[in-house]
PDB file of C-alpha atoms and ligand atoms in Angstrom:
ATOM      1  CA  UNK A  29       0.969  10.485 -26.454  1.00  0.00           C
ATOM      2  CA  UNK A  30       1.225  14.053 -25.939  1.00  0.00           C
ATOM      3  CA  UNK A  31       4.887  15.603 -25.478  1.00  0.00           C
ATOM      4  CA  UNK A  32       4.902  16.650 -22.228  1.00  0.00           C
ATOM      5  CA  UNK A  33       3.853  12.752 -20.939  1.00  0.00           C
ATOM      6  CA  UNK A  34       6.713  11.321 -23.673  1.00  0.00           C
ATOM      7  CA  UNK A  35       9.548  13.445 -21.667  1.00  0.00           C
ATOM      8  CA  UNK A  36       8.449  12.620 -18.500  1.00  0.00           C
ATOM      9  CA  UNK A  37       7.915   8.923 -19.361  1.00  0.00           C
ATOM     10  CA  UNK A  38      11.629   9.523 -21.012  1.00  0.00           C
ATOM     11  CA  UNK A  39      12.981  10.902 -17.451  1.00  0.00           C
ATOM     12  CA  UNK A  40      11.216   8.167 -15.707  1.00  0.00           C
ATOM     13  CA  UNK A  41      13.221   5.972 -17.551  1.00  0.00           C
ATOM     14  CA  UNK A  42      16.729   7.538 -17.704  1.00  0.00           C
ATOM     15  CA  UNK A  43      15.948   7.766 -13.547  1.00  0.00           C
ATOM     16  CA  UNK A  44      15.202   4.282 -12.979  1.00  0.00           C
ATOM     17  CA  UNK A  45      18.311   3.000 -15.569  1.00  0.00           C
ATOM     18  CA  UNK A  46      20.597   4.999 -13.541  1.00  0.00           C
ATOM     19  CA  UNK A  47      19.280   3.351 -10.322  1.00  0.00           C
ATOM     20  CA  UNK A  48      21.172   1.158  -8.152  1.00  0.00           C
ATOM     21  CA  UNK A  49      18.003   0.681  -5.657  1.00  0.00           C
ATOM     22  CA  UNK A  50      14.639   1.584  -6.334  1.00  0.00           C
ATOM     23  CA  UNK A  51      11.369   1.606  -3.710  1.00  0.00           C
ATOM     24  CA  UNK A  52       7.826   2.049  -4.362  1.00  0.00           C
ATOM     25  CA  UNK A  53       4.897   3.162  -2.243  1.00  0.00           C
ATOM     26  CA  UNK A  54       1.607   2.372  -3.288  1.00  0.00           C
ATOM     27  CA  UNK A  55      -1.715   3.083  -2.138  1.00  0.00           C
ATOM     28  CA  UNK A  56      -4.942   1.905  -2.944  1.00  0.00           C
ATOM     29  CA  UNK A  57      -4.985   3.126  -6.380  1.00  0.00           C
ATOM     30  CA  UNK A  58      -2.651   0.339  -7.465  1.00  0.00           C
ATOM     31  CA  UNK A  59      -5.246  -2.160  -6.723  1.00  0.00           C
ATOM     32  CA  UNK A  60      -8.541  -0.233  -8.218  1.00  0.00           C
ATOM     33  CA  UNK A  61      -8.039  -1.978 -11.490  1.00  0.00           C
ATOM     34  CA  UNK A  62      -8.001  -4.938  -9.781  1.00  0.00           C
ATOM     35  CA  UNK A  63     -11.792  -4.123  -8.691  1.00  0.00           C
ATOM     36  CA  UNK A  64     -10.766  -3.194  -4.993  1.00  0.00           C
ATOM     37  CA  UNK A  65     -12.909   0.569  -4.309  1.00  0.00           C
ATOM     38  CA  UNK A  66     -10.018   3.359  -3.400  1.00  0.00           C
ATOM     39  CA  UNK A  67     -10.523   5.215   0.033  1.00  0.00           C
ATOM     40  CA  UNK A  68     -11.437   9.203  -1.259  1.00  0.00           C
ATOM     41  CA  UNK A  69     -12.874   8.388  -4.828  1.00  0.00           C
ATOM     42  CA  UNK A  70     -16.779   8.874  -4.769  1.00  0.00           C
ATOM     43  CA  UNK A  71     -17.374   5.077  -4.371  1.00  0.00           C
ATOM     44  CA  UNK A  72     -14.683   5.677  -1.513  1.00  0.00           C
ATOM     45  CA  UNK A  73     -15.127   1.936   1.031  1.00  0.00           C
ATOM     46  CA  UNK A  74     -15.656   4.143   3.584  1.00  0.00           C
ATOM     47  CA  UNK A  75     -19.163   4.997   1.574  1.00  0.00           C
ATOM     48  CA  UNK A  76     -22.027   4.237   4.277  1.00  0.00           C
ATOM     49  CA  UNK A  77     -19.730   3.879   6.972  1.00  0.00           C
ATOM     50  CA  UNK A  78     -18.163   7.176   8.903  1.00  0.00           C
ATOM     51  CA  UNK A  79     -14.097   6.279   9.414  1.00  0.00           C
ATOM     52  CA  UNK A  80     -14.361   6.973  12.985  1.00  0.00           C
ATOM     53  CA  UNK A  81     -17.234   3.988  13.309  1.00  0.00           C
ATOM     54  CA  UNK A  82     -15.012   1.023  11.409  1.00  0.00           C
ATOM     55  CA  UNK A  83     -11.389   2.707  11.421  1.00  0.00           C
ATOM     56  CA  UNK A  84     -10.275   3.631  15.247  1.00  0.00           C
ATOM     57  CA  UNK A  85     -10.284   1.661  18.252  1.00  0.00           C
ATOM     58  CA  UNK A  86     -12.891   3.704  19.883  1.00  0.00           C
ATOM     59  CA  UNK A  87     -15.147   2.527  16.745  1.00  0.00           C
ATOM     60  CA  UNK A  88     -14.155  -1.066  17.970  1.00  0.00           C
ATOM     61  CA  UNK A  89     -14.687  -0.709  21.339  1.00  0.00           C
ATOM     62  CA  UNK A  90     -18.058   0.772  20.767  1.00  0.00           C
ATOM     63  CA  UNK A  91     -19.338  -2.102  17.922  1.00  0.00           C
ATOM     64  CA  UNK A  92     -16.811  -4.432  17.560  1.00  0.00           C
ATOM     65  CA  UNK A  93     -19.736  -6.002  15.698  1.00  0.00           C
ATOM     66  CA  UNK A  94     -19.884  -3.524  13.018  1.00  0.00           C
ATOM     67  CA  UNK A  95     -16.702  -3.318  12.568  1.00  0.00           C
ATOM     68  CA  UNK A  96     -15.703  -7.272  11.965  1.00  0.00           C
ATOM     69  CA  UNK A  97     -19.289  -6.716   9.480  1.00  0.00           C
ATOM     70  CA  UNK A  98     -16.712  -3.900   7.732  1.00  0.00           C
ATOM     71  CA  UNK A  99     -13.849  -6.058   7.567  1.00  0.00           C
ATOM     72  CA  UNK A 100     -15.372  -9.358   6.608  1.00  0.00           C
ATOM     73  CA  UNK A 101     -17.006  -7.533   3.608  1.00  0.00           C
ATOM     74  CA  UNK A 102     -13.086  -5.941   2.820  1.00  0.00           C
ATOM     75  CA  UNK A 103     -11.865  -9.698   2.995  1.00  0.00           C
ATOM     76  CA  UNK A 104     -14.573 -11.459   0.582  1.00  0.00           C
ATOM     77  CA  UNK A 105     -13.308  -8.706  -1.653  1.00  0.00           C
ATOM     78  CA  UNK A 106     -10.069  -9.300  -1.162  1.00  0.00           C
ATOM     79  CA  UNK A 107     -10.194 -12.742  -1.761  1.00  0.00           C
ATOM     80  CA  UNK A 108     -12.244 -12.582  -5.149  1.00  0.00           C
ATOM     81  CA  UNK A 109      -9.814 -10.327  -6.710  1.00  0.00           C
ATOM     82  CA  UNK A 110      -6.835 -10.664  -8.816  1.00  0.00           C
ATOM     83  CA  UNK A 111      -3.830  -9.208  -9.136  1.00  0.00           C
ATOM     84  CA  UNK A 112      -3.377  -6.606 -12.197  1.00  0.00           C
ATOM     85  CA  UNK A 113      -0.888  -5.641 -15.123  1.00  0.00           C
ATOM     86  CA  UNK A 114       0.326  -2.712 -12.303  1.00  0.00           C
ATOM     87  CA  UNK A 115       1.258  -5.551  -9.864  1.00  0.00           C
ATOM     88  CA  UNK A 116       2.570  -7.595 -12.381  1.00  0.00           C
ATOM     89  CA  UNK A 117       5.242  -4.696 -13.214  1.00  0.00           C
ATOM     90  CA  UNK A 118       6.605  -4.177  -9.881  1.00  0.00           C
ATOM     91  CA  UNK A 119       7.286  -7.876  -9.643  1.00  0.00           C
ATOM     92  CA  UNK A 120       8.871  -7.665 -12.534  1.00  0.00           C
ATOM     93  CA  UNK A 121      11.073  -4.987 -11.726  1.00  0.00           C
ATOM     94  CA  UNK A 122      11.597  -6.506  -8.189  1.00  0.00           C
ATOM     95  CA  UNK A 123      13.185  -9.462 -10.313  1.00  0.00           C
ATOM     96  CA  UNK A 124      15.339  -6.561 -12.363  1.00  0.00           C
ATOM     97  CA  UNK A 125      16.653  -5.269  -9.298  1.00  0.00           C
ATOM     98  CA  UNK A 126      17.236  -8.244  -7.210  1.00  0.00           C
ATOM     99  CA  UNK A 127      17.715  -7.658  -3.728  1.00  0.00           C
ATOM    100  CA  UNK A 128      17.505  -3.435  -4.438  1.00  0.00           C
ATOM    101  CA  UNK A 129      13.922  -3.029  -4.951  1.00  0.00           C
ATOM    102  CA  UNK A 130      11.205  -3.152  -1.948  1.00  0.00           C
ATOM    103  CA  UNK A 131       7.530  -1.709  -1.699  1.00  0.00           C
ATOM    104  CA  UNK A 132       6.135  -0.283   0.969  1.00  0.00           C
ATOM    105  CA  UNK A 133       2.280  -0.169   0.972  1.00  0.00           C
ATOM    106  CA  UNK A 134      -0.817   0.602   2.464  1.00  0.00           C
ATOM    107  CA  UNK A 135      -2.746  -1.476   0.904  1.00  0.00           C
ATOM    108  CA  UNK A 136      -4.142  -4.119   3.716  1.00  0.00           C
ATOM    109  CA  UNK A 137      -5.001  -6.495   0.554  1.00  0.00           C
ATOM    110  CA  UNK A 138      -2.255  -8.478   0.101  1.00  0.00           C
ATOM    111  CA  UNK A 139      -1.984  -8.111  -4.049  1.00  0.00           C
ATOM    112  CA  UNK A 140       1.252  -7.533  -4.353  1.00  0.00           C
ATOM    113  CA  UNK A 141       2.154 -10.527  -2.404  1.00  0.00           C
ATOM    114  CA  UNK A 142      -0.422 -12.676  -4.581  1.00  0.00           C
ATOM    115  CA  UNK A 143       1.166 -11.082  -7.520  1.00  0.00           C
ATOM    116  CA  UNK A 144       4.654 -12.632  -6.566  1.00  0.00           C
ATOM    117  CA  UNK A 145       6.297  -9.443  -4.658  1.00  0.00           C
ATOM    118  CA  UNK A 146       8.782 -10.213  -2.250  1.00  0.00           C
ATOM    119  CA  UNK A 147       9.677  -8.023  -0.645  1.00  0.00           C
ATOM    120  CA  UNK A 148       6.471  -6.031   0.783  1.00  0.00           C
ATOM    121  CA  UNK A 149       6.149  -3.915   3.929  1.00  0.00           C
ATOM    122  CA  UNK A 150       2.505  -3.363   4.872  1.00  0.00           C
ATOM    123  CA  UNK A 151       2.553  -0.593   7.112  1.00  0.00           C
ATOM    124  CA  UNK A 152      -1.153  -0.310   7.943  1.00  0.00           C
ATOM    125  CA  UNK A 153      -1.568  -4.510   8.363  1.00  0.00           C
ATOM    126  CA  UNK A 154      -3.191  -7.017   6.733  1.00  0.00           C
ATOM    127  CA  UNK A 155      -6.761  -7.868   6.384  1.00  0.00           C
ATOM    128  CA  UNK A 156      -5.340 -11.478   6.358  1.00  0.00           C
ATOM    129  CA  UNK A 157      -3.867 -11.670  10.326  1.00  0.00           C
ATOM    130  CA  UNK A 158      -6.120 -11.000  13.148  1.00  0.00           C
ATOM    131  CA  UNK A 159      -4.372  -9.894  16.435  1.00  0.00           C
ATOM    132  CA  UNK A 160      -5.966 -10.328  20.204  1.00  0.00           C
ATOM    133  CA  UNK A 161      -6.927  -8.170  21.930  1.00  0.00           C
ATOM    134  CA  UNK A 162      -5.807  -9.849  25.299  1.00  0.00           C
ATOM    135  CA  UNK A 163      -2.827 -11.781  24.301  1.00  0.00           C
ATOM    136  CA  UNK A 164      -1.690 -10.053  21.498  1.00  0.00           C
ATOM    137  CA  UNK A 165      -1.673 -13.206  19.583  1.00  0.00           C
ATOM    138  CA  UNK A 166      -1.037 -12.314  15.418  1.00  0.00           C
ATOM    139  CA  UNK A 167      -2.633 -14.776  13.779  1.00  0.00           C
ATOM    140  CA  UNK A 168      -2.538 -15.384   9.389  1.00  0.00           C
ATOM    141  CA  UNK A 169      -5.409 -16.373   8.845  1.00  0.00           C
ATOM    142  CA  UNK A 170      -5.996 -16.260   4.973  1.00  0.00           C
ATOM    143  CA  UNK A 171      -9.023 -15.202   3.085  1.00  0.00           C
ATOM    144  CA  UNK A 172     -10.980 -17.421   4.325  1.00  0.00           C
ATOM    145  CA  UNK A 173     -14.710 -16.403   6.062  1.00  0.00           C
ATOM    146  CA  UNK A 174     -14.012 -15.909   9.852  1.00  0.00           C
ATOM    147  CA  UNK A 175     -16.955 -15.701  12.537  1.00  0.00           C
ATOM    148  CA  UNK A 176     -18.875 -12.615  13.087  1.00  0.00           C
ATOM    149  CA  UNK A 177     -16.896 -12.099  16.207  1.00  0.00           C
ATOM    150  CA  UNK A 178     -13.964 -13.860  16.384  1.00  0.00           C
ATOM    151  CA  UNK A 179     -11.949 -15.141  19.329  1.00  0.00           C
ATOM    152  CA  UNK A 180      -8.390 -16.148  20.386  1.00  0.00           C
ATOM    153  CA  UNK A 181      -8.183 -19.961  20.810  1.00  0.00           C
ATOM    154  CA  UNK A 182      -5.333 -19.287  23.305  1.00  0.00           C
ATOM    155  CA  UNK A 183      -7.243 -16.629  25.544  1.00  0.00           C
ATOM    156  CA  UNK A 184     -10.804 -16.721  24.605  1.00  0.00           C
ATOM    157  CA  UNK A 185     -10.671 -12.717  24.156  1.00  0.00           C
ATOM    158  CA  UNK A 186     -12.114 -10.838  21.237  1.00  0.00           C
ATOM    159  CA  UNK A 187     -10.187 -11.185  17.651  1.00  0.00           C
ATOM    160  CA  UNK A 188      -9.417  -7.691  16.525  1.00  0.00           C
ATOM    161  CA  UNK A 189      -8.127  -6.999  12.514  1.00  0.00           C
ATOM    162  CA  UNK A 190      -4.599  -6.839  12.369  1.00  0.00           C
ATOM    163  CA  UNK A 191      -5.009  -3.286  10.981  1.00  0.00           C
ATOM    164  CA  UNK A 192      -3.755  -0.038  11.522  1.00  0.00           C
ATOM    165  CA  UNK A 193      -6.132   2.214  12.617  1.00  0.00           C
ATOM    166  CA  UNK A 194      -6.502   5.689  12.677  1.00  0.00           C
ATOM    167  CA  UNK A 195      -4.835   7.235  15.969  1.00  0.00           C
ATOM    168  CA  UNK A 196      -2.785   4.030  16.193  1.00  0.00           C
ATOM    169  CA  UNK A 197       0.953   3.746  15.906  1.00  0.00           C
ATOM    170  CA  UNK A 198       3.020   1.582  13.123  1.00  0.00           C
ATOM    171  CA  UNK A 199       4.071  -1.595  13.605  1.00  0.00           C
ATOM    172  CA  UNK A 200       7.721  -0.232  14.629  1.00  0.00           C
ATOM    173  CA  UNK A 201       9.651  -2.847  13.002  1.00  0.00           C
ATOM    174  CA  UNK A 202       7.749  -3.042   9.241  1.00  0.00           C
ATOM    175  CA  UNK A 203       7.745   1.045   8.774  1.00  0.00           C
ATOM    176  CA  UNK A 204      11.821   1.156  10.253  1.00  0.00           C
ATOM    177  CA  UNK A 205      12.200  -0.962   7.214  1.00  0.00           C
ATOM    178  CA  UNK A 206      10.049   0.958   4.770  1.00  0.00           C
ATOM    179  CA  UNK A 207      11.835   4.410   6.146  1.00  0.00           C
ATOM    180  CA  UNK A 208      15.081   2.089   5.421  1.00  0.00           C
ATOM    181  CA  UNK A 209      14.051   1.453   1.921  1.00  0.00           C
ATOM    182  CA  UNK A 210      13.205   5.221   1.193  1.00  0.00           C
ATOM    183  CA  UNK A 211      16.051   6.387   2.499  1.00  0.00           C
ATOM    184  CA  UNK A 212      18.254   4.349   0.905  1.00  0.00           C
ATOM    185  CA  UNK A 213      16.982   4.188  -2.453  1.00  0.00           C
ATOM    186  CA  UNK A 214      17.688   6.198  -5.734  1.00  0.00           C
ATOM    187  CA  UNK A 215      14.290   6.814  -7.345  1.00  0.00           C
ATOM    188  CA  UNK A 216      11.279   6.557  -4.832  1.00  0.00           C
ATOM    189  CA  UNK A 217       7.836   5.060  -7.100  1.00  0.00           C
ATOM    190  CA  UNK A 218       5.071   6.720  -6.023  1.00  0.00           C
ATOM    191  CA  UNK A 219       2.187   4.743  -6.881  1.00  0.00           C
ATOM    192  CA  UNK A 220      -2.071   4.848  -6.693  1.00  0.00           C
ATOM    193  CA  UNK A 221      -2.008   6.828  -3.166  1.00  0.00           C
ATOM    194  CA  UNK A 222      -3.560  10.631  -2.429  1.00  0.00           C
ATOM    195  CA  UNK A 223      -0.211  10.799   0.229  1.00  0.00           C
ATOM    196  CA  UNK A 224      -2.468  12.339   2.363  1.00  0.00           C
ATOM    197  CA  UNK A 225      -1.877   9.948   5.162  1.00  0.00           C
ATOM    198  CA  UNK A 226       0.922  10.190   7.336  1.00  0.00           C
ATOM    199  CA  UNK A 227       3.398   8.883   8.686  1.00  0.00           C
ATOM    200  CA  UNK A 228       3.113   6.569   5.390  1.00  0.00           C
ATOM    201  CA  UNK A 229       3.491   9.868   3.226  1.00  0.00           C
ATOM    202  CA  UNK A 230       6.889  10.707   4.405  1.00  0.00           C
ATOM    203  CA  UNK A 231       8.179   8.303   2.757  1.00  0.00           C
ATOM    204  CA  UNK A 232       8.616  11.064   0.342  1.00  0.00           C
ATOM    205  CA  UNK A 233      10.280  13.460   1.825  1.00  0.00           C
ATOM    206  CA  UNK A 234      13.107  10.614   3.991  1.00  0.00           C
ATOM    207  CA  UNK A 235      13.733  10.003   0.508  1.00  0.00           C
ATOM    208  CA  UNK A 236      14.302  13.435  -1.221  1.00  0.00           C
ATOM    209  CA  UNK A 237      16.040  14.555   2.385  1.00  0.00           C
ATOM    210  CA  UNK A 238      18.128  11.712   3.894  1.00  0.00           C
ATOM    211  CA  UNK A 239      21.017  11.688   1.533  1.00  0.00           C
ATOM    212  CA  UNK A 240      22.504  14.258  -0.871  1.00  0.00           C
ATOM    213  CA  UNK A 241      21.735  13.955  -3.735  1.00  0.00           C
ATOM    214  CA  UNK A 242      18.271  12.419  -2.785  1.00  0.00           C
ATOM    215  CA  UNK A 243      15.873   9.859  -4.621  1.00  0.00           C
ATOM    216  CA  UNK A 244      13.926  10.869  -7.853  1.00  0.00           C
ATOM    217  CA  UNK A 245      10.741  10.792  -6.464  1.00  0.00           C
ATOM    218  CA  UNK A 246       8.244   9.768  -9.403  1.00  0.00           C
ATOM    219  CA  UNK A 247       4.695   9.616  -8.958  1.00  0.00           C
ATOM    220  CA  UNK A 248       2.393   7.368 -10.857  1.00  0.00           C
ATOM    221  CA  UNK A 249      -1.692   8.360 -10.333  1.00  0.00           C
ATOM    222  CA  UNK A 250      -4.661   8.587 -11.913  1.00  0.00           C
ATOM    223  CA  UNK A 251      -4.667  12.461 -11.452  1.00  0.00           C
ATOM    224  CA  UNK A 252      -2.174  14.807  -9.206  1.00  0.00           C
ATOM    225  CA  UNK A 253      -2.246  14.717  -5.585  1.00  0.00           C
ATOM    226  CA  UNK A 254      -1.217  16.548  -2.880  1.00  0.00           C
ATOM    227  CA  UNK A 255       2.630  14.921  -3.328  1.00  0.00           C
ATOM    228  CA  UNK A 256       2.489  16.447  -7.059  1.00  0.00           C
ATOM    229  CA  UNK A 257       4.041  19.751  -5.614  1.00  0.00           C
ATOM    230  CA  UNK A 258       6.771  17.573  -4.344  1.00  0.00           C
ATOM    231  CA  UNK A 259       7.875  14.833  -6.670  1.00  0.00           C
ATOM    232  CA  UNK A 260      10.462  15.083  -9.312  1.00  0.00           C
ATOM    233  CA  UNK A 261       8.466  13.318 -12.128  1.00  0.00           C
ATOM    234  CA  UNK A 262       4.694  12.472 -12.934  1.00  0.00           C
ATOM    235  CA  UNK A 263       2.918  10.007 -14.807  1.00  0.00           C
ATOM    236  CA  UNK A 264      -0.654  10.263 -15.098  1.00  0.00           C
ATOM    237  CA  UNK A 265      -2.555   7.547 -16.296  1.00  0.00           C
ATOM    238  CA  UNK A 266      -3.861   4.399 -14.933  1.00  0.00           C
ATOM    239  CA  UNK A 267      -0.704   2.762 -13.144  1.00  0.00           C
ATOM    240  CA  UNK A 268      -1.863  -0.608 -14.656  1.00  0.00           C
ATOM    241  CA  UNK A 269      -1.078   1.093 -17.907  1.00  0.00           C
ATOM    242  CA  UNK A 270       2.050   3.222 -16.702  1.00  0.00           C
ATOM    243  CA  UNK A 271       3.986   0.585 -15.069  1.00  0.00           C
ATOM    244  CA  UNK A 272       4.323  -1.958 -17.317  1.00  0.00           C
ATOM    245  CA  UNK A 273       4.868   1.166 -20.347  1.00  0.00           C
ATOM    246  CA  UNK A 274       7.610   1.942 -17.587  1.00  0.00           C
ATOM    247  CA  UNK A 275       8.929  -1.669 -17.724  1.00  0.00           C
ATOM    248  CA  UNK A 276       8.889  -2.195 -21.666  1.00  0.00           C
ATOM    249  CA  UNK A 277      11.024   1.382 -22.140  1.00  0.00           C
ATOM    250  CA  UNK A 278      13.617   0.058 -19.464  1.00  0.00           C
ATOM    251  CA  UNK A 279      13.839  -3.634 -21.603  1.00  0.00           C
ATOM    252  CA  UNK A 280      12.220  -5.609 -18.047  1.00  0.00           C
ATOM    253  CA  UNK A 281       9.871  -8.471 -19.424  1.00  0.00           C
ATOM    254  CA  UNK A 282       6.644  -8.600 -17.728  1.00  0.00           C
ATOM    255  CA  UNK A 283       5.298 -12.362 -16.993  1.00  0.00           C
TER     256      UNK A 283
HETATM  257  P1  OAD U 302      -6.794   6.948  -1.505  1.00  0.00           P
HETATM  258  O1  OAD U 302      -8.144   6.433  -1.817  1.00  0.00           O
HETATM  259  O2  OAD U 302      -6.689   8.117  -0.591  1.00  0.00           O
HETATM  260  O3  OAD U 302      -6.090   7.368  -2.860  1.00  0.00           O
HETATM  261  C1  OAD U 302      -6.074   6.538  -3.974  1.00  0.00           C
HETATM  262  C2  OAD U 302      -5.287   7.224  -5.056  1.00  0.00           C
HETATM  263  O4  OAD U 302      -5.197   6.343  -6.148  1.00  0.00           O
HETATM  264  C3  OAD U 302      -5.912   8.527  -5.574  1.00  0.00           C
HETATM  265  O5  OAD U 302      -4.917   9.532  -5.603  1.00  0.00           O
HETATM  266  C4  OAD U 302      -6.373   8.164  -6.997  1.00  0.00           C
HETATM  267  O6  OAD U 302      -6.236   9.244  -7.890  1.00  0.00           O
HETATM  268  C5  OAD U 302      -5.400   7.059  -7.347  1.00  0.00           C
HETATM  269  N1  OAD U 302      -5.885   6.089  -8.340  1.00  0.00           N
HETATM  270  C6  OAD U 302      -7.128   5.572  -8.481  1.00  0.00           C
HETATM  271  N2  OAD U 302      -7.164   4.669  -9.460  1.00  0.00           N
HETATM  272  C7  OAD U 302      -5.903   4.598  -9.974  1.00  0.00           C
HETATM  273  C8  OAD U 302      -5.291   3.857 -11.020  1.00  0.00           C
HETATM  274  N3  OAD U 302      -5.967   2.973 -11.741  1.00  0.00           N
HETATM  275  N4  OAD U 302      -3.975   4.061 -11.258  1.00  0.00           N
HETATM  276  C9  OAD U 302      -3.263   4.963 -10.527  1.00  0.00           C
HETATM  277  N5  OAD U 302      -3.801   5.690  -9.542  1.00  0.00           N
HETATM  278  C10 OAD U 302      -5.083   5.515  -9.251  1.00  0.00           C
HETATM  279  O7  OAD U 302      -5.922   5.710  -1.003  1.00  0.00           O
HETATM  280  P2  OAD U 302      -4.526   5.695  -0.209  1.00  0.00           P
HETATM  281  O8  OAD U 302      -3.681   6.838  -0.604  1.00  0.00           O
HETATM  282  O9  OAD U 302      -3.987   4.332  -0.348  1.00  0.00           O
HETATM  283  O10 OAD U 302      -5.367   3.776   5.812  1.00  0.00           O
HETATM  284  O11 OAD U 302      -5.031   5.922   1.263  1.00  0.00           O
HETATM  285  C11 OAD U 302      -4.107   5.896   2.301  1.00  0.00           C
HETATM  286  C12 OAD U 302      -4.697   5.334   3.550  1.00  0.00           C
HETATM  287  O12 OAD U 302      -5.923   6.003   3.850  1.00  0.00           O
HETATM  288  C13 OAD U 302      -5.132   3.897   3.470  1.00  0.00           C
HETATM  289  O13 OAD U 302      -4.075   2.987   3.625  1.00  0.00           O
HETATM  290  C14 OAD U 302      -6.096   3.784   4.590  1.00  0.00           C
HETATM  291  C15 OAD U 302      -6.847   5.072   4.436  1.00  0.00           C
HETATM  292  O14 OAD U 302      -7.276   5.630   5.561  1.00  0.00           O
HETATM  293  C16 OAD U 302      -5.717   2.940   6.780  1.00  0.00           C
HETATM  294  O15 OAD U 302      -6.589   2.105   6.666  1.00  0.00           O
HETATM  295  C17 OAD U 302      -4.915   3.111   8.018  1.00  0.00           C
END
């Protein structure tokens, strides 16, 4: 280990023993090792398929078949995946802060869950719950295969992922309590995401901003991103490898 990654892993680690509440938000890089394709790397998902066509409503309203092709695909992935030694850590440091610790992701995959996380707020949905698009019904509806164009039982209406698309809003109540665990915590993880994607990126900032003195911001990624000018500390490495390095230095046992 060179120097300059021992003293930041060594900050890291004074940060997060001096904290009284911790969050984390994670993107899709958390769950690459777990064999789920990130958004922007060169095997990107959204490879063969332009975001406007399988991400936005007007991509729905247009081919609804298409899209449920997209998503269908996302959940047979989903479902033949396991959780990796980067999840693993965060549960275990969700039991070492008990009560204090919360994630906020954007991952629609449902990993940290599987993993044993807790306390999770997915603020762009879950590939698991379908929502109608009559009746609003949200519906859990595992992993399992669904139809190619699934309908509400209640309504008979087209089944639409319960997914948050691109010109669409947050579910209100899920990202008040993500902005709720960013403000309120003492060192922010940053974890597997390009934070290019707002409003899920400021996170970082409510954190740094909404009390005085703010969070530690420390960001754990494969390479730096466009929150690197931002955050307080960085680890760079794979966070499968960083976050349970992160939970041996602080004494947490990882199951
Ligand atoms: P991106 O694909 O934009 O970024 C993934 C990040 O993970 C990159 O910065 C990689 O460097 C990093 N990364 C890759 N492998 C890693 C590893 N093993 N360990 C640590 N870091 C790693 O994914 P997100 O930031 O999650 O939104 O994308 C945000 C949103 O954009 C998604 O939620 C999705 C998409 O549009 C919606 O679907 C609404």
């Amino acid at each position: 280990m060179t120097d300059g990654v021992e003293q930041s892993l060594s900050a890291a680690v004074e940060a997060l023993n001096r904290a009284r509440r911790v969050a984390v938000l994670s993107g899709a890089g958390v769950s690459a090792e777990s064999g789920i394709p990130t958004f922007r790397a060169a095997d990107g998902l959204w490879e063969g398929h332009r975001i406007e066509d399988v991400a936005t409503p007007i991509g729905f309203q247009r081919d609804p078949r298409l899209v449920w092709k997209f998503y269908n695909a996302r959940r047979a992935n989903a479902r033949s995946v396991k959780p990796n030694p980067g999840h693993l850590a965060l549960v275990a440091m969700e039991r070492h802060w008990v009560g204090r610790f919360a994630i906020a992701t954007q991952n629609v995959d449902g990993l940290h869950q599987t993993a044993g996380s807790r306390t999770v707020y997915e603020v762009h949905g879950s590939l698991r719950r379908t929502r109608c698009t009559r009746c609003g019904e949200i519906r859990d509806r595992g992993l399992d295969p669904l139809p190619d164009l699934p309908q509400c039982e209640g309504c008979g209406a087209m089944l639409r992922p319960d997914i948050v698309w691109f010109h669409e809003s947050l579910p209100e109540d899920v990202w008040w309590n993500a902005q709720q665990a960013a403000a309120e915590c003492d060192v922010l993880l940053v974890v597997g995401t390009s934070a290019v994607v707002y409003p899920a990126a400021s996170l970082i900032p409510i954190a740094q901003q909404t009390r005085d003195p703010g969070a530690t911001v420390i960001e754990c990624n494969l390479t730096r991103t466009d929150a690197s000018q931002m955050v307080d500390i960085g680890l760079y490495g794979p966070s499968g490898i960083i976050l349970p390095t992160l939970c041996q230095r602080l004494g947490i046992e990882v199951p």
